[in-house]
Every structure is written in C-alpha cells, then in structure tokens.
Amino acid sequence: MSLEADGSALYTIQALWTQAREQLDVTTVLLNTAAYAILRMELARTLAGDGGAGHAGERAARMLDLSGPTPDFTAISTGLGVPATRVSTAGELDQALRRAYAEPGPHLIEAIVPPVVSPPSGTAW
C-alpha cells in the first residue's frame, strides 16, 4: 500500500502509469484535502509569529488551494490505466481497501478528508 497526499500527487501522478504498465500489486490511497496542506501549515506557523495581521493575504491563500479546478484523481488514475474509486467515510475506505486487496494489479482509492489545517477565519482559505 502507498499513501499519497493530493498536493504531492500532482508532482508524482505518473507513477500510476508505471504501476499499470507493470501490473504492480500496489494500492495507493490518495488523501484529498483540496490543498497543499503542508505548505498551508508552514505558512500558518510563520504568520503566527509575524507580529502582524496573523493571516495570509488572499493571493497567498489561493496559491495553496487545489480547487478551481479541482483535480479529479479518479479520472486521472483511470486515464493512466489504474482502476480508481472515491470514498468519503471510514466505512467506504474499509470496503474499497478490501476490494482492492482482493484483486491483483494496481488500484487507487481517493479518500476525501477534511483539511489538516483549517483556514483561519477572515482569510481567503
């Protein structure tokens, strides 16, 4: 199994093609927060100690958001030859993992999850 976040997946999505080509028994769980969550967290840490307004400007916040358009990772995965499904609950994830493990070859499970770092109130996040 492989765990991947949506932001970093945009840099490495071509690995799915290799999994399909080589028929690797790899199940990738892609955690979709619709944001560059690690960068958002680091920006929040920086702004917490800036002595200023304490929040990102609209332009900075927009750069860390993965919507408009939101990547459709299940469609991308299918297009690269890897069967994919989208889940949004723990129960759905459990069932998707069981199905993926029961079948040979690669699979992608796109797990829709809440943001790791919630947008501060009064910002564009």
N, CA and C atoms as an extended XYZ file, in Angstrom:
375
Properties=species:S:1:pos:R:3:atomname:S:1:resname:S:1:resid:I:1 pbc="F F F"
N         0.840       -1.176        0.000 N   MET     1
C         0.000        0.000        0.000 CA  MET     1
C         0.886        1.239        0.000 C   MET     1
N         0.392        2.268       -0.624 N   SER     2
C         1.080        3.546       -0.691 CA  SER     2
C         0.110        4.631       -0.244 C   SER     2
N         0.584        5.545        0.602 N   LEU     3
C        -0.204        6.711        0.998 CA  LEU     3
C         0.365        7.931        0.297 C   LEU     3
N        -0.511        8.745       -0.267 N   GLU     4
C        -0.088        9.928       -1.012 CA  GLU     4
C        -1.087       11.038       -0.741 C   GLU     4
N        -0.613       12.243       -0.576 N   ALA     5
C        -1.499       13.396       -0.426 CA  ALA     5
C        -1.727       14.035       -1.790 C   ALA     5
N        -2.827       14.747       -1.924 N   ASP     6
C        -3.184       15.301       -3.227 CA  ASP     6
C        -2.164       16.298       -3.758 C   ASP     6
N        -1.637       17.149       -2.903 N   GLY     7
C        -0.652       18.130       -3.369 CA  GLY     7
C         0.598       17.467       -3.910 C   GLY     7
N         1.142       16.516       -3.173 N   SER     8
C         2.348       15.837       -3.652 CA  SER     8
C         2.038       14.919       -4.817 C   SER     8
N         0.818       14.410       -4.898 N   ALA     9
C         0.445       13.548       -6.030 CA  ALA     9
C         0.534       14.306       -7.354 C   ALA     9
N         0.311       15.596       -7.318 N   LEU    10
C         0.402       16.368       -8.562 CA  LEU    10
C         1.826       16.373       -9.116 C   LEU    10
N         2.808       16.099       -8.262 N   TYR    11
C         4.197       16.012       -8.713 CA  TYR    11
C         4.574       14.605       -9.167 C   TYR    11
N         3.804       13.584       -8.756 N   THR    12
C         4.225       12.195       -8.979 CA  THR    12
C         3.142       11.319       -9.602 C   THR    12
N         2.106       11.910      -10.137 N   ILE    13
C         0.958       11.142      -10.615 CA  ILE    13
C         1.336       10.136      -11.710 C   ILE    13
N         2.428       10.385      -12.423 N   GLN    14
C         2.857        9.477      -13.483 CA  GLN    14
C         3.253        8.105      -12.957 C   GLN    14
N         3.479        7.969      -11.657 N   ALA    15
C         3.795        6.658      -11.080 CA  ALA    15
C         2.643        5.678      -11.274 C   ALA    15
N         1.415        6.184      -11.384 N   LEU    16
C         0.279        5.299      -11.627 CA  LEU    16
C         0.419        4.592      -12.974 C   LEU    16
N         0.922        5.305      -13.970 N   TRP    17
C         1.121        4.697      -15.287 CA  TRP    17
C         2.101        3.526      -15.189 C   TRP    17
N         3.180        3.709      -14.433 N   THR    18
C         4.155        2.637      -14.248 CA  THR    18
C         3.506        1.453      -13.534 C   THR    18
N         2.694        1.727      -12.533 N   GLN    19
C         2.000        0.642      -11.835 CA  GLN    19
C         1.109       -0.142      -12.786 C   GLN    19
N         0.415        0.566      -13.669 N   ALA    20
C        -0.453       -0.097      -14.644 CA  ALA    20
C         0.365       -0.895      -15.651 C   ALA    20
N         1.401       -0.289      -16.180 N   ARG    21
C         2.232       -0.949      -17.190 CA  ARG    21
C         2.849       -2.241      -16.666 C   ARG    21
N         3.327       -2.199      -15.422 N   GLU    22
C         3.998       -3.359      -14.822 CA  GLU    22
C         3.037       -4.258      -14.049 C   GLU    22
N         1.742       -3.876      -14.007 N   GLN    23
C         0.720       -4.628      -13.264 CA  GLN    23
C         1.171       -4.913      -11.833 C   GLN    23
N         1.624       -3.853      -11.170 N   LEU    24
C         2.105       -3.968       -9.797 CA  LEU    24
C         0.930       -4.091       -8.828 C   LEU    24
N         1.081       -4.934       -7.845 N   ASP    25
C         0.056       -5.074       -6.815 CA  ASP    25
C         0.243       -3.981       -5.763 C   ASP    25
N        -0.091       -2.765       -6.160 N   VAL    26
C         0.041       -1.599       -5.282 CA  VAL    26
C        -1.322       -0.923       -5.180 C   VAL    26
N        -1.763       -0.727       -3.959 N   THR    27
C        -2.969        0.056       -3.722 CA  THR    27
C        -2.527        1.400       -3.174 C   THR    27
N        -2.841        2.458       -3.898 N   THR    28
C        -2.496        3.814       -3.474 CA  THR    28
C        -3.727        4.462       -2.867 C   THR    28
N        -3.595        4.930       -1.638 N   VAL    29
C        -4.651        5.716       -1.006 CA  VAL    29
C        -4.217        7.169       -1.104 C   VAL    29
N        -4.966        7.937       -1.857 N   LEU    30
C        -4.661        9.343       -2.067 CA  LEU    30
C        -5.545       10.160       -1.127 C   LEU    30
N        -4.926       10.860       -0.183 N   LEU    31
C        -5.651       11.686        0.782 CA  LEU    31
C        -5.911       13.056        0.164 C   LEU    31
N        -7.157       13.321       -0.139 N   ASN    32
C        -7.519       14.543       -0.837 CA  ASN    32
C        -8.089       15.570        0.133 C   ASN    32
N        -7.269       16.598        0.420 N   THR    33
C        -7.695       17.705        1.271 CA  THR    33
C        -7.988       18.960        0.458 C   THR    33
N        -7.811       18.878       -0.868 N   ALA    34
C        -8.009       20.006       -1.788 CA  ALA    34
C        -7.088       21.178       -1.457 C   ALA    34
N        -5.889       20.852       -0.962 N   ALA    35
C        -4.942       21.910       -0.602 CA  ALA    35
C        -3.525       21.356       -0.530 C   ALA    35
N        -2.578       22.253       -0.643 N   TYR    36
C        -1.200       21.925       -0.296 CA  TYR    36
C        -1.115       22.067        1.219 C   TYR    36
N        -1.576       21.048        1.925 N   ALA    37
C        -1.766       21.137        3.374 CA  ALA    37
C        -0.472       21.431        4.129 C   ALA    37
N         0.623       20.798        3.746 N   ILE    38
C         1.878       21.016        4.475 CA  ILE    38
C         2.345       22.460        4.301 C   ILE    38
N         2.165       23.006        3.116 N   LEU    39
C         2.554       24.395        2.887 CA  LEU    39
C         1.624       25.344        3.643 C   LEU    39
N         0.351       25.003        3.688 N   ARG    40
C        -0.609       25.811        4.438 CA  ARG    40
C        -0.233       25.821        5.921 C   ARG    40
N         0.149       24.642        6.449 N   MET    41
C         0.542       24.538        7.855 CA  MET    41
C         1.790       25.383        8.126 C   MET    41
N         2.785       25.299        7.246 N   GLU    42
C         4.010       26.074        7.442 CA  GLU    42
C         3.736       27.574        7.332 C   GLU    42
N         2.871       27.975        6.427 N   LEU    43
C         2.514       29.390        6.322 CA  LEU    43
C         1.811       29.851        7.597 C   LEU    43
N         0.911       29.027        8.112 N   ALA    44
C         0.213       29.380        9.357 CA  ALA    44
C         1.204       29.532       10.505 C   ALA    44
N         2.198       28.651       10.566 N   ARG    45
C         3.222       28.759       11.614 CA  ARG    45
C         4.012       30.055       11.479 C   ARG    45
N         4.351       30.398       10.272 N   THR    46
C         5.109       31.624       10.020 CA  THR    46
C         4.293       32.855       10.404 C   THR    46
N         3.032       32.856       10.012 N   LEU    47
C         2.183       34.011       10.276 CA  LEU    47
C         1.832       34.150       11.749 C   LEU    47
N         1.843       33.039       12.479 N   ALA    48
C         1.518       33.094       13.913 CA  ALA    48
C         2.539       33.925       14.670 C   ALA    48
N         3.765       33.962       14.181 N   GLY    49
C         4.800       34.711       14.887 CA  GLY    49
C         5.251       35.953       14.153 C   GLY    49
N         4.449       36.428       13.214 N   ASP    50
C         4.910       37.568       12.410 CA  ASP    50
C         4.694       38.918       13.078 C   ASP    50
N         3.938       38.935       14.170 N   GLY    51
C         3.696       40.201       14.856 CA  GLY    51
C         2.775       41.128       14.080 C   GLY    51
N         2.257       40.645       12.986 N   GLY    52
C         1.386       41.468       12.144 CA  GLY    52
C        -0.049       40.996       12.196 C   GLY    52
N        -0.644       40.921       11.037 N   ALA    53
C        -2.063       40.599       10.940 CA  ALA    53
C        -2.357       39.155       11.329 C   ALA    53
N        -1.397       38.245       11.159 N   GLY    54
C        -1.600       36.869       11.560 CA  GLY    54
C        -2.374       36.018       10.582 C   GLY    54
N        -2.566       36.498        9.358 N   HIS    55
C        -3.235       35.674        8.359 CA  HIS    55
C        -2.674       35.976        6.977 C   HIS    55
N        -2.812       34.991        6.119 N   ALA    56
C        -2.302       35.131        4.753 CA  ALA    56
C        -3.207       36.043        3.942 C   ALA    56
N        -2.598       36.724        3.011 N   GLY    57
C        -3.388       37.510        2.087 CA  GLY    57
C        -4.134       36.596        1.135 C   GLY    57
N        -5.094       37.139        0.444 N   GLU    58
C        -5.927       36.338       -0.461 CA  GLU    58
C        -5.094       35.648       -1.541 C   GLU    58
N        -4.124       36.336       -2.081 N   ARG    59
C        -3.308       35.753       -3.145 CA  ARG    59
C        -2.461       34.580       -2.632 C   ARG    59
N        -1.863       34.731       -1.451 N   ALA    60
C        -1.067       33.651       -0.869 CA  ALA    60
C        -1.952       32.455       -0.552 C   ALA    60
N        -3.120       32.701        0.010 N   ALA    61
C        -4.037       31.617        0.349 CA  ALA    61
C        -4.482       30.868       -0.902 C   ALA    61
N        -4.740       31.593       -1.973 N   ARG    62
C        -5.185       30.960       -3.225 CA  ARG    62
C        -4.119       30.027       -3.785 C   ARG    62
N        -2.850       30.355       -3.614 N   MET    63
C        -1.769       29.531       -4.144 CA  MET    63
C        -1.678       28.173       -3.451 C   MET    63
N        -2.262       28.037       -2.269 N   LEU    64
C        -2.203       26.787       -1.528 CA  LEU    64
C        -3.488       25.976       -1.639 C   LEU    64
N        -4.419       26.457       -2.412 N   ASP    65
C        -5.713       25.820       -2.600 CA  ASP    65
C        -5.696       25.014       -3.897 C   ASP    65
N        -6.220       23.805       -3.869 N   LEU    66
C        -6.242       22.956       -5.062 CA  LEU    66
C        -7.633       22.868       -5.679 C   LEU    66
N        -8.355       23.971       -5.651 N   SER    67
C        -9.657       23.998       -6.315 CA  SER    67
C        -9.613       25.064       -7.406 C   SER    67
N       -10.607       24.998       -8.268 N   GLY    68
C       -10.727       25.976       -9.343 CA  GLY    68
C        -9.671       25.849      -10.432 C   GLY    68
N        -9.503       24.726      -11.091 N   PRO    69
C       -10.303       23.498      -10.997 CA  PRO    69
C        -9.721       22.517       -9.981 C   PRO    69
N       -10.589       21.700       -9.430 N   THR    70
C       -10.173       20.649       -8.510 CA  THR    70
C        -9.786       19.418       -9.321 C   THR    70
N        -8.573       18.904       -9.145 N   PRO    71
C        -8.179       17.710       -9.902 CA  PRO    71
C        -9.092       16.521       -9.584 C   PRO    71
N        -9.487       15.804      -10.613 N   ASP    72
C       -10.304       14.602      -10.468 CA  ASP    72
C        -9.355       13.408      -10.516 C   ASP    72
N        -8.836       13.023       -9.355 N   PHE    73
C        -7.810       11.989       -9.299 CA  PHE    73
C        -8.328       10.619       -9.738 C   PHE    73
N        -9.613       10.347       -9.530 N   THR    74
C       -10.123        9.061      -10.001 CA  THR    74
C       -10.135        9.017      -11.526 C   THR    74
N       -10.474       10.110      -12.158 N   ALA    75
C       -10.453       10.158      -13.629 CA  ALA    75
C        -9.016       10.101      -14.152 C   ALA    75
N        -8.114       10.806      -13.495 N   ILE    76
C        -6.704       10.785      -13.911 CA  ILE    76
C        -6.160        9.364      -13.794 C   ILE    76
N        -6.445        8.722      -12.675 N   SER    77
C        -5.967        7.362      -12.448 CA  SER    77
C        -6.501        6.406      -13.508 C   SER    77
N        -7.789        6.483      -13.769 N   THR    78
C        -8.399        5.630      -14.788 CA  THR    78
C        -7.765        5.889      -16.145 C   THR    78
N        -7.511        7.151      -16.443 N   GLY    79
C        -6.867        7.508      -17.707 CA  GLY    79
C        -5.455        6.967      -17.830 C   GLY    79
N        -4.790        6.740      -16.701 N   LEU    80
C        -3.441        6.180      -16.703 CA  LEU    80
C        -3.453        4.657      -16.594 C   LEU    80
N        -4.655        4.067      -16.579 N   GLY    81
C        -4.769        2.617      -16.576 CA  GLY    81
C        -4.926        1.959      -15.227 C   GLY    81
N        -5.170        2.751      -14.178 N   VAL    82
C        -5.320        2.200      -12.828 CA  VAL    82
C        -6.767        2.396      -12.381 C   VAL    82
N        -7.482        1.302      -12.076 N   PRO    83
C        -8.852        1.439      -11.579 CA  PRO    83
C        -8.874        2.287      -10.317 C   PRO    83
N        -9.912        3.103      -10.184 N   ALA    84
C        -9.956        4.041       -9.059 CA  ALA    84
C       -11.366        4.176       -8.517 C   ALA    84
N       -11.418        4.529       -7.242 N   THR    85
C       -12.689        4.803       -6.590 CA  THR    85
C       -12.493        5.962       -5.626 C   THR    85
N       -13.575        6.659       -5.332 N   ARG    86
C       -13.535        7.787       -4.395 CA  ARG    86
C       -14.363        7.425       -3.172 C   ARG    86
N       -13.828        7.708       -1.985 N   VAL    87
C       -14.530        7.426       -0.737 CA  VAL    87
C       -14.519        8.673        0.140 C   VAL    87
N       -15.487        8.732        1.057 N   SER    88
C       -15.521        9.882        1.967 CA  SER    88
C       -15.826        9.504        3.407 C   SER    88
N       -15.955        8.198        3.683 N   THR    89
C       -16.167        7.755        5.067 CA  THR    89
C       -15.206        6.606        5.376 C   THR    89
N       -15.010        6.350        6.658 N   ALA    90
C       -14.139        5.247        7.074 CA  ALA    90
C       -14.692        3.908        6.587 C   ALA    90
N       -16.006        3.749        6.629 N   GLY    91
C       -16.631        2.514        6.154 CA  GLY    91
C       -16.397        2.290        4.671 C   GLY    91
N       -16.530        3.359        3.893 N   GLU    92
C       -16.269        3.253        2.451 CA  GLU    92
C       -14.810        2.919        2.188 C   GLU    92
N       -13.907        3.512        2.963 N   LEU    93
C       -12.487        3.220        2.811 CA  LEU    93
C       -12.212        1.751        3.112 C   LEU    93
N       -12.792        1.242        4.180 N   ASP    94
C       -12.614       -0.165        4.537 CA  ASP    94
C       -13.053       -1.065        3.382 C   ASP    94
N       -14.217       -0.812        2.847 N   GLN    95
C       -14.729       -1.650        1.755 CA  GLN    95
C       -13.863       -1.519        0.501 C   GLN    95
N       -13.429       -0.313        0.177 N   ALA    96
C       -12.584       -0.102       -1.005 CA  ALA    96
C       -11.245       -0.817       -0.854 C   ALA    96
N       -10.663       -0.775        0.343 N   LEU    97
C        -9.405       -1.477        0.578 CA  LEU    97
C        -9.590       -2.990        0.431 C   LEU    97
N       -10.668       -3.514        0.957 N   ARG    98
C       -10.932       -4.950        0.842 CA  ARG    98
C       -11.067       -5.366       -0.622 C   ARG    98
N       -11.790       -4.560       -1.407 N   ARG    99
C       -11.948       -4.877       -2.838 CA  ARG    99
C       -10.603       -4.810       -3.556 C   ARG    99
N        -9.823       -3.781       -3.271 N   ALA   100
C        -8.531       -3.606       -3.942 CA  ALA   100
C        -7.580       -4.752       -3.607 C   ALA   100
N        -7.539       -5.143       -2.345 N   TYR   101
C        -6.644       -6.229       -1.934 CA  TYR   101
C        -7.071       -7.576       -2.517 C   TYR   101
N        -8.357       -7.727       -2.839 N   ALA   102
C        -8.862       -8.990       -3.365 CA  ALA   102
C        -8.559       -9.163       -4.854 C   ALA   102
N        -8.179       -8.090       -5.533 N   GLU   103
C        -7.916       -8.136       -6.976 CA  GLU   103
C        -6.439       -7.866       -7.232 C   GLU   103
N        -5.836       -8.609       -8.155 N   PRO   104
C        -4.438       -8.323       -8.495 CA  PRO   104
C        -4.318       -7.013       -9.272 C   PRO   104
N        -3.142       -6.454       -9.265 N   GLY   105
C        -2.870       -5.229      -10.015 CA  GLY   105
C        -3.029       -3.982       -9.167 C   GLY   105
N        -2.734       -2.837       -9.780 N   PRO   106
C        -2.777       -1.576       -9.032 CA  PRO   106
C        -4.196       -1.046       -8.860 C   PRO   106
N        -4.386       -0.252       -7.823 N   HIS   107
C        -5.665        0.415       -7.551 CA  HIS   107
C        -5.379        1.762       -6.902 C   HIS   107
N        -6.272        2.699       -7.122 N   LEU   108
C        -6.202        3.991       -6.440 CA  LEU   108
C        -7.502        4.195       -5.687 C   LEU   108
N        -7.388        4.610       -4.441 N   ILE   109
C        -8.549        4.989       -3.639 CA  ILE   109
C        -8.357        6.449       -3.262 C   ILE   109
N        -9.220        7.289       -3.769 N   GLU   110
C        -9.162        8.720       -3.443 CA  GLU   110
C       -10.037        8.961       -2.221 C   GLU   110
N        -9.404        9.272       -1.096 N   ALA   111
C       -10.114        9.491        0.159 CA  ALA   111
C       -10.289       10.991        0.392 C   ALA   111
N       -11.520       11.430        0.357 N   ILE   112
C       -11.823       12.839        0.598 CA  ILE   112
C       -11.808       13.057        2.108 C   ILE   112
N       -10.920       13.928        2.571 N   VAL   113
C       -10.760       14.174        4.006 CA  VAL   113
C       -10.782       15.669        4.279 C   VAL   113
N       -11.136       16.063        5.509 N   PRO   114
C       -11.110       17.484        5.862 CA  PRO   114
C        -9.679       18.015        5.837 C   PRO   114
N        -9.523       19.310        5.670 N   PRO   115
C        -8.183       19.892        5.668 CA  PRO   115
C        -7.448       19.618        6.975 C   PRO   115
N        -6.137       19.437        6.879 N   VAL   116
C        -5.304       19.219        8.052 CA  VAL   116
C        -5.240       20.493        8.884 C   VAL   116
N        -5.068       21.615        8.232 N   VAL   117
C        -5.032       22.908        8.901 CA  VAL   117
C        -6.236       23.689        8.407 C   VAL   117
N        -7.142       23.962        9.314 N   SER   118
C        -8.338       24.697        8.927 CA  SER   118
C        -7.980       26.126        8.552 C   SER   118
N        -8.680       26.657        7.566 N   PRO   119
C        -8.433       28.051        7.210 CA  PRO   119
C        -8.775       28.976        8.356 C   PRO   119
N        -7.894       29.926        8.664 N   PRO   120
C        -8.206       30.889        9.710 CA  PRO   120
C        -9.420       31.733        9.305 C   PRO   120
N       -10.217       32.134       10.251 N   SER   121
C       -11.370       32.976        9.927 CA  SER   121
C       -10.889       34.319        9.394 C   SER   121
N       -11.627       34.822        8.453 N   GLY   122
C       -11.292       36.121        7.878 CA  GLY   122
C       -10.252       36.042        6.765 C   GLY   122
N        -9.890       34.851        6.288 N   THR   123
C        -8.953       34.739        5.184 CA  THR   123
C        -9.660       34.157        3.975 C   THR   123
N        -8.953       34.121        2.883 N   ALA   124
C        -9.497       33.586        1.653 CA  ALA   124
C        -9.527       32.067        1.660 C   ALA   124
N        -8.924       31.427        2.652 N   TRP   125
C        -8.910       29.967        2.702 CA  TRP   125
C       -10.285       29.507        2.984 C   TRP   125
